[in-house]
């Protein structure tokens, strides 16, 4: 059984919105609280790139390409990390991956989820 389950991808028109979820389904709450998280994406023919990150203390950071359009958040009670994607563009089309990390502890990747922005 996977540690990380991603959901929320799909097909959306340019200008639309999607919310990706990344749930740590087998992690106890106190452990999840210690993890930071990141969303990466890999578009067709491109290298994987960091899109957004959030620390265990809820500090966030974004790549220039998504700043002011995407919002990363972490709900410790639900053991879930979200990526709210607004004003989507065709160039946002990619497979999106969630990564959970904490210093000195095991890291976990999600299985990847497809996002397609097209009219």
PDB file of N, CA and C in Angstrom, residues 65-108:
ATOM      1  N   UNK A  65       7.564  30.754 -12.359  1.00  0.00           N
ATOM      2  CA  UNK A  65       6.571  30.433 -13.383  1.00  0.00           C
ATOM      3  C   UNK A  65       5.160  30.248 -12.808  1.00  0.00           C
ATOM      4  N   UNK A  66       5.043  30.009 -11.500  1.00  0.00           N
ATOM      5  CA  UNK A  66       3.713  29.779 -10.920  1.00  0.00           C
ATOM      6  C   UNK A  66       3.367  30.772  -9.820  1.00  0.00           C
ATOM      7  N   UNK A  67       4.318  31.616  -9.463  1.00  0.00           N
ATOM      8  CA  UNK A  67       4.074  32.587  -8.391  1.00  0.00           C
ATOM      9  C   UNK A  67       2.848  33.432  -8.732  1.00  0.00           C
ATOM     10  N   UNK A  68       2.028  33.676  -7.738  1.00  0.00           N
ATOM     11  CA  UNK A  68       0.796  34.464  -7.853  1.00  0.00           C
ATOM     12  C   UNK A  68      -0.334  33.713  -8.547  1.00  0.00           C
ATOM     13  N   UNK A  69      -0.084  32.471  -8.972  1.00  0.00           N
ATOM     14  CA  UNK A  69      -1.159  31.652  -9.565  1.00  0.00           C
ATOM     15  C   UNK A  69      -1.430  30.392  -8.741  1.00  0.00           C
ATOM     16  N   UNK A  70      -0.384  29.802  -8.169  1.00  0.00           N
ATOM     17  CA  UNK A  70      -0.506  28.555  -7.420  1.00  0.00           C
ATOM     18  C   UNK A  70      -0.359  28.835  -5.927  1.00  0.00           C
ATOM     19  N   UNK A  71      -1.035  28.017  -5.118  1.00  0.00           N
ATOM     20  CA  UNK A  71      -0.934  28.119  -3.669  1.00  0.00           C
ATOM     21  C   UNK A  71      -0.729  26.726  -3.079  1.00  0.00           C
ATOM     22  N   UNK A  72       0.348  26.560  -2.320  1.00  0.00           N
ATOM     23  CA  UNK A  72       0.588  25.294  -1.631  1.00  0.00           C
ATOM     24  C   UNK A  72       0.147  25.448  -0.180  1.00  0.00           C
ATOM     25  N   UNK A  73      -0.487  24.412   0.341  1.00  0.00           N
ATOM     26  CA  UNK A  73      -0.916  24.437   1.740  1.00  0.00           C
ATOM     27  C   UNK A  73      -0.803  23.034   2.333  1.00  0.00           C
ATOM     28  N   UNK A  74      -0.818  22.972   3.648  1.00  0.00           N
ATOM     29  CA  UNK A  74      -0.627  21.688   4.354  1.00  0.00           C
ATOM     30  C   UNK A  74      -1.629  21.630   5.491  1.00  0.00           C
ATOM     31  N   UNK A  75      -2.476  20.633   5.471  1.00  0.00           N
ATOM     32  CA  UNK A  75      -3.467  20.418   6.523  1.00  0.00           C
ATOM     33  C   UNK A  75      -2.994  19.249   7.373  1.00  0.00           C
ATOM     34  N   UNK A  76      -2.389  19.560   8.495  1.00  0.00           N
ATOM     35  CA  UNK A  76      -1.824  18.496   9.324  1.00  0.00           C
ATOM     36  C   UNK A  76      -2.911  17.561   9.851  1.00  0.00           C
ATOM     37  N   UNK A  77      -4.066  18.088  10.169  1.00  0.00           N
ATOM     38  CA  UNK A  77      -5.135  17.256  10.700  1.00  0.00           C
ATOM     39  C   UNK A  77      -5.612  16.203   9.714  1.00  0.00           C
ATOM     40  N   UNK A  78      -5.540  16.537   8.439  1.00  0.00           N
ATOM     41  CA  UNK A  78      -5.935  15.599   7.381  1.00  0.00           C
ATOM     42  C   UNK A  78      -4.733  14.889   6.769  1.00  0.00           C
ATOM     43  N   UNK A  79      -3.541  15.182   7.237  1.00  0.00           N
ATOM     44  CA  UNK A  79      -2.313  14.590   6.701  1.00  0.00           C
ATOM     45  C   UNK A  79      -2.251  14.769   5.192  1.00  0.00           C
ATOM     46  N   UNK A  80      -2.591  15.941   4.736  1.00  0.00           N
ATOM     47  CA  UNK A  80      -2.708  16.198   3.304  1.00  0.00           C
ATOM     48  C   UNK A  80      -2.046  17.514   2.930  1.00  0.00           C
ATOM     49  N   UNK A  81      -1.392  17.501   1.783  1.00  0.00           N
ATOM     50  CA  UNK A  81      -0.812  18.699   1.188  1.00  0.00           C
ATOM     51  C   UNK A  81      -1.602  19.002  -0.082  1.00  0.00           C
ATOM     52  N   UNK A  82      -1.866  20.274  -0.297  1.00  0.00           N
ATOM     53  CA  UNK A  82      -2.647  20.698  -1.456  1.00  0.00           C
ATOM     54  C   UNK A  82      -1.828  21.610  -2.356  1.00  0.00           C
ATOM     55  N   UNK A  83      -2.181  21.603  -3.630  1.00  0.00           N
ATOM     56  CA  UNK A  83      -1.667  22.591  -4.565  1.00  0.00           C
ATOM     57  C   UNK A  83      -2.866  23.151  -5.326  1.00  0.00           C
ATOM     58  N   UNK A  84      -3.256  24.359  -4.965  1.00  0.00           N
ATOM     59  CA  UNK A  84      -4.319  25.047  -5.672  1.00  0.00           C
ATOM     60  C   UNK A  84      -3.716  25.748  -6.876  1.00  0.00           C
ATOM     61  N   UNK A  85      -4.200  25.393  -8.066  1.00  0.00           N
ATOM     62  CA  UNK A  85      -3.647  25.937  -9.305  1.00  0.00           C
ATOM     63  C   UNK A  85      -4.726  26.773  -9.995  1.00  0.00           C
ATOM     64  N   UNK A  86      -4.462  28.045 -10.136  1.00  0.00           N
ATOM     65  CA  UNK A  86      -5.392  28.981 -10.762  1.00  0.00           C
ATOM     66  C   UNK A  86      -4.793  29.567 -12.038  1.00  0.00           C
ATOM     67  N   UNK A  87      -5.649  30.136 -12.851  1.00  0.00           N
ATOM     68  CA  UNK A  87      -5.203  30.777 -14.102  1.00  0.00           C
ATOM     69  C   UNK A  87      -4.275  29.864 -14.882  1.00  0.00           C
ATOM     70  N   UNK A  88      -4.689  28.627 -15.044  1.00  0.00           N
ATOM     71  CA  UNK A  88      -3.826  27.629 -15.673  1.00  0.00           C
ATOM     72  C   UNK A  88      -3.553  27.962 -17.133  1.00  0.00           C
ATOM     73  N   UNK A  89      -2.339  27.624 -17.548  1.00  0.00           N
ATOM     74  CA  UNK A  89      -1.875  27.875 -18.904  1.00  0.00           C
ATOM     75  C   UNK A  89      -1.508  26.550 -19.556  1.00  0.00           C
ATOM     76  N   UNK A  90      -1.503  26.496 -20.883  1.00  0.00           N
ATOM     77  CA  UNK A  90      -1.084  25.255 -21.555  1.00  0.00           C
ATOM     78  C   UNK A  90       0.303  24.791 -21.110  1.00  0.00           C
ATOM     79  N   UNK A  91       1.182  25.715 -20.802  1.00  0.00           N
ATOM     80  CA  UNK A  91       2.542  25.331 -20.384  1.00  0.00           C
ATOM     81  C   UNK A  91       2.582  24.733 -18.985  1.00  0.00           C
ATOM     82  N   UNK A  92       1.465  24.742 -18.263  1.00  0.00           N
ATOM     83  CA  UNK A  92       1.381  24.055 -16.972  1.00  0.00           C
ATOM     84  C   UNK A  92       1.095  22.559 -17.152  1.00  0.00           C
ATOM     85  N   UNK A  93       0.832  22.140 -18.379  1.00  0.00           N
ATOM     86  CA  UNK A  93       0.597  20.725 -18.656  1.00  0.00           C
ATOM     87  C   UNK A  93       1.817  19.904 -18.267  1.00  0.00           C
ATOM     88  N   UNK A  94       1.602  18.916 -17.401  1.00  0.00           N
ATOM     89  CA  UNK A  94       2.715  18.116 -16.889  1.00  0.00           C
ATOM     90  C   UNK A  94       2.174  17.014 -15.990  1.00  0.00           C
ATOM     91  N   UNK A  95       3.059  16.102 -15.639  1.00  0.00           N
ATOM     92  CA  UNK A  95       2.800  15.183 -14.537  1.00  0.00           C
ATOM     93  C   UNK A  95       3.311  15.846 -13.265  1.00  0.00           C
ATOM     94  N   UNK A  96       2.465  15.881 -12.248  1.00  0.00           N
ATOM     95  CA  UNK A  96       2.796  16.550 -10.996  1.00  0.00           C
ATOM     96  C   UNK A  96       3.073  15.512  -9.917  1.00  0.00           C
ATOM     97  N   UNK A  97       4.124  15.755  -9.150  1.00  0.00           N
ATOM     98  CA  UNK A  97       4.569  14.821  -8.122  1.00  0.00           C
ATOM     99  C   UNK A  97       4.691  15.526  -6.777  1.00  0.00           C
ATOM    100  N   UNK A  98       4.221  14.862  -5.758  1.00  0.00           N
ATOM    101  CA  UNK A  98       4.338  15.350  -4.389  1.00  0.00           C
ATOM    102  C   UNK A  98       5.539  14.672  -3.716  1.00  0.00           C
ATOM    103  N   UNK A  99       6.277  15.430  -2.931  1.00  0.00           N
ATOM    104  CA  UNK A  99       7.404  14.884  -2.165  1.00  0.00           C
ATOM    105  C   UNK A  99       7.275  15.340  -0.723  1.00  0.00           C
ATOM    106  N   UNK A 100       7.338  14.394   0.201  1.00  0.00           N
ATOM    107  CA  UNK A 100       7.375  14.700   1.633  1.00  0.00           C
ATOM    108  C   UNK A 100       8.800  14.494   2.133  1.00  0.00           C
ATOM    109  N   UNK A 101       9.318  15.466   2.866  1.00  0.00           N
ATOM    110  CA  UNK A 101      10.691  15.380   3.349  1.00  0.00           C
ATOM    111  C   UNK A 101      10.780  15.909   4.773  1.00  0.00           C
ATOM    112  N   UNK A 102      11.663  15.275   5.527  1.00  0.00           N
ATOM    113  CA  UNK A 102      11.979  15.782   6.852  1.00  0.00           C
ATOM    114  C   UNK A 102      13.409  15.386   7.163  1.00  0.00           C
ATOM    115  N   UNK A 103      14.192  16.283   7.721  1.00  0.00           N
ATOM    116  CA  UNK A 103      15.603  16.034   7.977  1.00  0.00           C
ATOM    117  C   UNK A 103      15.776  14.781   8.832  1.00  0.00           C
ATOM    118  N   UNK A 104      16.627  13.879   8.358  1.00  0.00           N
ATOM    119  CA  UNK A 104      16.923  12.673   9.111  1.00  0.00           C
ATOM    120  C   UNK A 104      15.876  11.589   9.011  1.00  0.00           C
ATOM    121  N   UNK A 105      14.835  11.825   8.207  1.00  0.00           N
ATOM    122  CA  UNK A 105      13.761  10.839   8.082  1.00  0.00           C
ATOM    123  C   UNK A 105      13.577  10.450   6.626  1.00  0.00           C
ATOM    124  N   UNK A 106      12.880   9.362   6.411  1.00  0.00           N
ATOM    125  CA  UNK A 106      12.648   8.868   5.058  1.00  0.00           C
ATOM    126  C   UNK A 106      11.821   9.860   4.250  1.00  0.00           C
ATOM    127  N   UNK A 107      12.171  10.000   2.958  1.00  0.00           N
ATOM    128  CA  UNK A 107      11.403  10.834   2.043  1.00  0.00           C
ATOM    129  C   UNK A 107      10.411   9.982   1.282  1.00  0.00           C
ATOM    130  N   UNK A 108       9.319  10.598   0.873  1.00  0.00           N
ATOM    131  CA  UNK A 108       8.270   9.866   0.161  1.00  0.00           C
ATOM    132  C   UNK A 108       7.829  10.652  -1.074  1.00  0.00           C
TER     133      UNK A 108
END
